[in-house]
Coordinates of N, CA and C in Angstrom, one line a residue:
X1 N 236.4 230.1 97.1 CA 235.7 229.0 96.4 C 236.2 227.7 97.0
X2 N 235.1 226.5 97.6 CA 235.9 225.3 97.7 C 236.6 225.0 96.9
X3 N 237.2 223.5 97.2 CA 238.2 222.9 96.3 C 237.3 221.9 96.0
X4 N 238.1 221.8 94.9 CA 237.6 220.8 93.8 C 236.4 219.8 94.1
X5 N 237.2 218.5 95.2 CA 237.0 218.0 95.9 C 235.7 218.4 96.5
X6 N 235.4 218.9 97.2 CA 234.6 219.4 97.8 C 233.2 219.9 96.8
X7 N 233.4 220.8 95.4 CA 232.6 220.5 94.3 C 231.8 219.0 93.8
X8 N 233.1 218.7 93.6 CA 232.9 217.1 93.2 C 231.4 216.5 94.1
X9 N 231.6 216.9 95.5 CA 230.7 216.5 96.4 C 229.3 216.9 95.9
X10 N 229.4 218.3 96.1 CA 228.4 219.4 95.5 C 227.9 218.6 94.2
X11 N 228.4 218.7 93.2 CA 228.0 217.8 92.2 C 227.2 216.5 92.1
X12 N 227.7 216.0 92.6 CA 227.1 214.7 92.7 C 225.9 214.3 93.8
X13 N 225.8 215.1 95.1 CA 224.5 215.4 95.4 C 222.9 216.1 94.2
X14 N 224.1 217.5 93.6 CA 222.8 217.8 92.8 C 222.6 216.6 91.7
X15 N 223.2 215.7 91.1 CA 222.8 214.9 90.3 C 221.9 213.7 91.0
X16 N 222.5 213.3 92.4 CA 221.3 212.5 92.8 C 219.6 213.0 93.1
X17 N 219.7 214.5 93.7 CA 218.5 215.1 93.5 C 217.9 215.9 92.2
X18 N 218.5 215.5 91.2 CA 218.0 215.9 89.9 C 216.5 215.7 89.8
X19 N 216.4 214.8 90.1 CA 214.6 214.2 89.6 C 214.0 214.8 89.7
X20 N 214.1 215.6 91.6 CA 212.8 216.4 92.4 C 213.9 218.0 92.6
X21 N 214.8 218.5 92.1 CA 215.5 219.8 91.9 C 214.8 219.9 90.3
X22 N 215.1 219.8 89.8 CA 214.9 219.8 88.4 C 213.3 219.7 87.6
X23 N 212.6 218.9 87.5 CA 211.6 218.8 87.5 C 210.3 219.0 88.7
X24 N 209.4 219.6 88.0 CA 208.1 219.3 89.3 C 207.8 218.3 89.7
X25 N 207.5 218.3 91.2 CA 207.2 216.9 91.4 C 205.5 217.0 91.5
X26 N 205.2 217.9 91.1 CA 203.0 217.0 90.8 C 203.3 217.9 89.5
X27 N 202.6 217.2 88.7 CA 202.5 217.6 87.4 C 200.5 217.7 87.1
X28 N 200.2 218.1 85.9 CA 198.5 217.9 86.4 C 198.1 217.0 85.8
X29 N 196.6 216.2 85.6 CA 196.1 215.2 85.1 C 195.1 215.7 84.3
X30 N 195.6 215.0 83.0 CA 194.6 215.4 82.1 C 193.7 214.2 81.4
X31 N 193.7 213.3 82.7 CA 192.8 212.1 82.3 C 191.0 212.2 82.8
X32 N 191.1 213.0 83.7 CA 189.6 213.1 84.1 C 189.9 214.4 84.4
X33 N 188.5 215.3 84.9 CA 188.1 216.8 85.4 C 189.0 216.7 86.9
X34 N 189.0 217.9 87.2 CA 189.6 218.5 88.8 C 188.0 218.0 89.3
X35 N 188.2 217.8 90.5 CA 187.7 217.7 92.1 C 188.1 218.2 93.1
X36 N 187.2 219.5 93.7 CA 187.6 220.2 94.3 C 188.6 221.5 94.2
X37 N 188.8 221.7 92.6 CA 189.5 222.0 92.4 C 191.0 222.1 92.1
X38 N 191.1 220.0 92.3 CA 192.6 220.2 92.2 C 192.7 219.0 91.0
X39 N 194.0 219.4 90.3 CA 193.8 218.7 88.9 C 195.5 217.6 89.0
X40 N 196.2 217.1 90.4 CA 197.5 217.1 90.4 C 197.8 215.9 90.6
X41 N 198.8 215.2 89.9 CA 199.2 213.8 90.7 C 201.0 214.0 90.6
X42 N 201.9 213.0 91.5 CA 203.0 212.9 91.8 C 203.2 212.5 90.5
X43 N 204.2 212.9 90.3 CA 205.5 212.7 88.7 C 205.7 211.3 89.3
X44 N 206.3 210.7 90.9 CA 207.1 209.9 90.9 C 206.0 208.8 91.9
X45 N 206.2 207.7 92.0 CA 205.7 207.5 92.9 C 206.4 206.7 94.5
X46 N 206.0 206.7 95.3 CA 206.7 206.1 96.6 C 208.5 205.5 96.8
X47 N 208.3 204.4 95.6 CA 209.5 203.7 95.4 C 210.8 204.4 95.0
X48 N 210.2 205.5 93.9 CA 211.0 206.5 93.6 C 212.0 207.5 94.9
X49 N 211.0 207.9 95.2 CA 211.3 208.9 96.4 C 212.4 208.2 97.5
X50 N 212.3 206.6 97.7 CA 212.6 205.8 98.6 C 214.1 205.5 98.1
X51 N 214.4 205.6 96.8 CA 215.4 205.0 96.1 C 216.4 206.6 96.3
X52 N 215.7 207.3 95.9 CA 216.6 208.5 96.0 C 217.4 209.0 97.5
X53 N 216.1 208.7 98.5 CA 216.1 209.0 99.8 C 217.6 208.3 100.4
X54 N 217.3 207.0 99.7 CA 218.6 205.7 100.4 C 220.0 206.6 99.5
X55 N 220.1 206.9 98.2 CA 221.1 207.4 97.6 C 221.5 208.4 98.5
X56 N 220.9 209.2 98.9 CA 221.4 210.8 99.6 C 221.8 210.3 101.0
X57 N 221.4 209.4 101.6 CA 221.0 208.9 102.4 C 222.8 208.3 102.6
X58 N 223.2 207.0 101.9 CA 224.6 207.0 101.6 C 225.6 207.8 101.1
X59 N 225.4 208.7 100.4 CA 226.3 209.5 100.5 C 226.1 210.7 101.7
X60 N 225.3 210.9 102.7 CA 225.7 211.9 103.4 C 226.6 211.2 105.1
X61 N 226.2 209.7 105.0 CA 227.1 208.7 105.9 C 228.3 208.8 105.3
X62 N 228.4 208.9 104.2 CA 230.2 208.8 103.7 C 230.8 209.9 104.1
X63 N 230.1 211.3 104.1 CA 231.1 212.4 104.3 C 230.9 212.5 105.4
X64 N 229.9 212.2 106.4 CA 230.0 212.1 108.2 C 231.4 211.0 108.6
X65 N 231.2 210.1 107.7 CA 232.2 208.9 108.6 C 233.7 209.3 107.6
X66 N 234.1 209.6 106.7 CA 235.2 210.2 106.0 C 235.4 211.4 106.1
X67 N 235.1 212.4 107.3 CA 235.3 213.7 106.7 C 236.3 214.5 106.8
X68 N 237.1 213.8 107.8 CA 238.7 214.2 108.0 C 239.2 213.7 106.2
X69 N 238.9 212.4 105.8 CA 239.9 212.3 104.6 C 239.3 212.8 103.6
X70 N 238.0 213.2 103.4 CA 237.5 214.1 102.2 C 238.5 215.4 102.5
X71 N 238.5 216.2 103.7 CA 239.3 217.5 104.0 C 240.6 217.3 104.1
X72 N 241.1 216.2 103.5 CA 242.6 216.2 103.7 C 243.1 216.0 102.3
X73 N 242.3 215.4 101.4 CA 241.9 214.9 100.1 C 241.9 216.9 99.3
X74 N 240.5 217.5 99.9 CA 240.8 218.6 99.5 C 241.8 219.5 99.9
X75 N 242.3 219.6 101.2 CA 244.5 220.0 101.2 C 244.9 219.6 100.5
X76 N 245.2 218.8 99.8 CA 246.0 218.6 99.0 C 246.1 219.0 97.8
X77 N 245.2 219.2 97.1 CA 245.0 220.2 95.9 C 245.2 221.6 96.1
X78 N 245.4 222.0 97.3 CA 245.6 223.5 97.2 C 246.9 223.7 98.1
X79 N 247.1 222.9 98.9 CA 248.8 223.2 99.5 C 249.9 223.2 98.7
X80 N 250.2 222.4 97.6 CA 251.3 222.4 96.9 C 251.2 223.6 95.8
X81 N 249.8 223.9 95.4 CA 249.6 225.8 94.9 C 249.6 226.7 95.0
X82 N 249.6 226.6 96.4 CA 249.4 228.1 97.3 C 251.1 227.9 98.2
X83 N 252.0 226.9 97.6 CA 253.1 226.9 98.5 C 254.4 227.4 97.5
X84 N 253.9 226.9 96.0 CA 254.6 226.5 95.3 C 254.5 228.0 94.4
X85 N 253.4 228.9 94.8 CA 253.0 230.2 93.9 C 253.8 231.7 95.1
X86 N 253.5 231.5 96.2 CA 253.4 232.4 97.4 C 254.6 232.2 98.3
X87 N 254.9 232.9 99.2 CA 255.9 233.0 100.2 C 255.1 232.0 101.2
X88 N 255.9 231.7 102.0 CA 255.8 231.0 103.5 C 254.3 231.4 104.1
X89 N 254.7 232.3 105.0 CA 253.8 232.9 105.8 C 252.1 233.4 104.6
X90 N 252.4 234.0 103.4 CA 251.1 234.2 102.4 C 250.4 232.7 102.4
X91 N 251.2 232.0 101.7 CA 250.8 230.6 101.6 C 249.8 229.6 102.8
X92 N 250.7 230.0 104.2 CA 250.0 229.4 105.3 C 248.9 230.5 105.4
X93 N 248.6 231.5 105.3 CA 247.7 232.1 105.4 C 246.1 232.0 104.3
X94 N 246.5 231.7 103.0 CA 245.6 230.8 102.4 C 245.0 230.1 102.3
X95 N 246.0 228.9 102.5 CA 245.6 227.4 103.1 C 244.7 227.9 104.6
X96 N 245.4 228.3 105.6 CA 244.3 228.3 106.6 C 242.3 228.8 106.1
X97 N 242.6 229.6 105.1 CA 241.5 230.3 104.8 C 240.7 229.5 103.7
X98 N 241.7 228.8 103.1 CA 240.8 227.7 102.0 C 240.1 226.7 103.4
X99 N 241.2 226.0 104.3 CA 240.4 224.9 104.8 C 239.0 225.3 105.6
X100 N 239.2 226.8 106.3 CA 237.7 227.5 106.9 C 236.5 227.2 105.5
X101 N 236.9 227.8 104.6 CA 235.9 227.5 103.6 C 235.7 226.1 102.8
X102 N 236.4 225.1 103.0 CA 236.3 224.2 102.9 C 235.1 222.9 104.1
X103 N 235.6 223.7 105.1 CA 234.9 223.0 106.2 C 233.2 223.7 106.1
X104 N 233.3 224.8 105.7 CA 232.1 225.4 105.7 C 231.0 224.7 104.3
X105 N 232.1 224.7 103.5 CA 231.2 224.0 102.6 C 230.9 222.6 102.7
X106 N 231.6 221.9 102.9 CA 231.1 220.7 103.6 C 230.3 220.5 104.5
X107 N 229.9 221.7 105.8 CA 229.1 221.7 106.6 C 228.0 222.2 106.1
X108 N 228.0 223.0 105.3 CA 226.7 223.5 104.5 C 226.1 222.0 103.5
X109 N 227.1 221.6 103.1 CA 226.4 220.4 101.9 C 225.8 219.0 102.7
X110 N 226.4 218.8 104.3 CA 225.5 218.2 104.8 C 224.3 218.9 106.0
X111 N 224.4 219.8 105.8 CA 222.7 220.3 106.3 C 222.0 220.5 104.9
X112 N 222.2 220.2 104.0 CA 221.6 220.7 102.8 C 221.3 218.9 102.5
X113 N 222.0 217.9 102.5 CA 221.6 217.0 102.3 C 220.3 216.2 103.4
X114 N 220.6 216.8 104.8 CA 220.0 216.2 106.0 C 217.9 216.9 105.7
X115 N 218.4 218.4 105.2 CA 217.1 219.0 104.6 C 216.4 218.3 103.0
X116 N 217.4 217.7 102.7 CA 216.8 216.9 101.4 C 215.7 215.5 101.8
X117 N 216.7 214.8 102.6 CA 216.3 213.5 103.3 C 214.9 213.9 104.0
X118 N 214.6 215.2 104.3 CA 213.2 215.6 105.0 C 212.0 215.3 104.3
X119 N 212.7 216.4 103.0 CA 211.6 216.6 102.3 C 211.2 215.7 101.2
X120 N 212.0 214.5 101.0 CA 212.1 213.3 100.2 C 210.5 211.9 101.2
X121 N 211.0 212.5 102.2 CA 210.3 211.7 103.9 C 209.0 212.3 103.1
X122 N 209.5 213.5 103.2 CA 207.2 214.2 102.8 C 206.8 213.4 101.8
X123 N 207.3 213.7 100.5 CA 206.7 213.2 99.4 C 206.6 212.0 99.6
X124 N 207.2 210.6 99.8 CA 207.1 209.8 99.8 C 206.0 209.4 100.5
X125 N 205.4 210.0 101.8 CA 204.4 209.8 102.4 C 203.0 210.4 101.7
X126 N 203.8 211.7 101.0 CA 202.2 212.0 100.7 C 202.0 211.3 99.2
X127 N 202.9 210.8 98.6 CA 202.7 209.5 97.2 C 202.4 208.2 97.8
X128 N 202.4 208.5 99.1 CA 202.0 206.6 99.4 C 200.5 206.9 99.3
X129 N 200.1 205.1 99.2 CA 198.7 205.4 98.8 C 197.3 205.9 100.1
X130 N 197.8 205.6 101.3 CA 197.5 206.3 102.2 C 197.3 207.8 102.0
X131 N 198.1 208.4 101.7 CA 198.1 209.6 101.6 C 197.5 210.5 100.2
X132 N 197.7 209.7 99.3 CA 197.5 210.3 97.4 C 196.0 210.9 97.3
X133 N 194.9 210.7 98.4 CA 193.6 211.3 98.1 C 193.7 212.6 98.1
X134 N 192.8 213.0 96.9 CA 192.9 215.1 96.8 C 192.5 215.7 97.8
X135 N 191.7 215.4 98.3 CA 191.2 215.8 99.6 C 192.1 216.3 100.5
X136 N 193.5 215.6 100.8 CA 194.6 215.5 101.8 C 194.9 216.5 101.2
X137 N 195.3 217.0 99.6 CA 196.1 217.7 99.3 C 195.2 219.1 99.3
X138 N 193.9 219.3 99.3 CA 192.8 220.5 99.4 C 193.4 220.8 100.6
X139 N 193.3 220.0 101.7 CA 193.7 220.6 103.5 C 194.9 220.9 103.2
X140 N 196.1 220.4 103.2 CA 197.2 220.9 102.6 C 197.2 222.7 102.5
X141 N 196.1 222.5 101.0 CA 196.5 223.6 99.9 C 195.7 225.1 101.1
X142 N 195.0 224.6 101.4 CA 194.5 225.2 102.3 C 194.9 225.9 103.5
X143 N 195.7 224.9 104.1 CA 196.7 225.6 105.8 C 198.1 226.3 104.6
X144 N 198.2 226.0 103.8 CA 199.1 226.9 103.1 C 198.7 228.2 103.2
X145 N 197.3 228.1 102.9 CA 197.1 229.4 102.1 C 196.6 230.4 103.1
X146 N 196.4 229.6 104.3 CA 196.1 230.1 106.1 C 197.5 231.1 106.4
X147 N 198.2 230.4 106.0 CA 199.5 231.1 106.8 C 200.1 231.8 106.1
X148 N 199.7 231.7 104.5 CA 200.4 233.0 103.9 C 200.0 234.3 103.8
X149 N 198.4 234.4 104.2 CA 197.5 235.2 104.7 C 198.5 236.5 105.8

């Protein structure tokens, strides 16, 4: 299991992507009939997407440009437990095995953020008003349904 620290991170990314983890992001419209059969508008619109994008956006610069002291931040919480519970040699053998899994989950939480920032990029584009006609989202719904064929 990471350390704490490293949670902490985890955490706090899933809270900045709450909006679009959490909720759907097209919900339907029940102000006029479907066209073309599509009945869908964006929960959020442009600005939204942009505000979140910048949040994820700052926090995945902080753990690029901090990530020695984020990983030294999380040693610390587990060297004085694993030194102070275990023999010498068990102890260093833990710690080595916590920091593997520490680096991994850190490296996993920024490709998970870098894949956020992507698909933050889509929506945004497809909520701008350039993009919002159903039509766009019929071709869409369409090469979807080409390729799951």
């Amino acid at each position: 299991r990471p350390s704490l620290v490293i949670d902490a991170l985890h955490l706090y990314a899933s809270r900045l992507m709450r909006p679009v983890w959490h909720w759907p992001v097209c919900i339907p419209k029940d102000d006029h009939p479907p066209r073309d059969g599509l009945n869908i508008e964006f929960r959020y619109d442009e600005s939204d997407f942009k505000l979140i994008a910048s949040r994820v956006r700052r926090l995945l610069t902080f753990i690029k440009d901090n990530k020695e002291a984020v990983l030294t931040a999380a040693r610390a919480g587990y060297v004085s437990t694993y030194t102070a519970t275990t023999t010498d040699a068990d102890g260093t053998a833990r710690q080595d095995r916590q920091k593997v899994l520490d680096i991994t989950a850190l490296k996993g939480l920024q490709i998970l953020l870098g894949v956020a920032l992507e698909a933050l990029a889509v929506f945004e584009l497809a909520s701008s008003a350039q993009l919002s006609e159903e039509s766009v989202f019929k071709i869409l719904r369409e090469r979807m349904t080409k390729k799951g064929e």
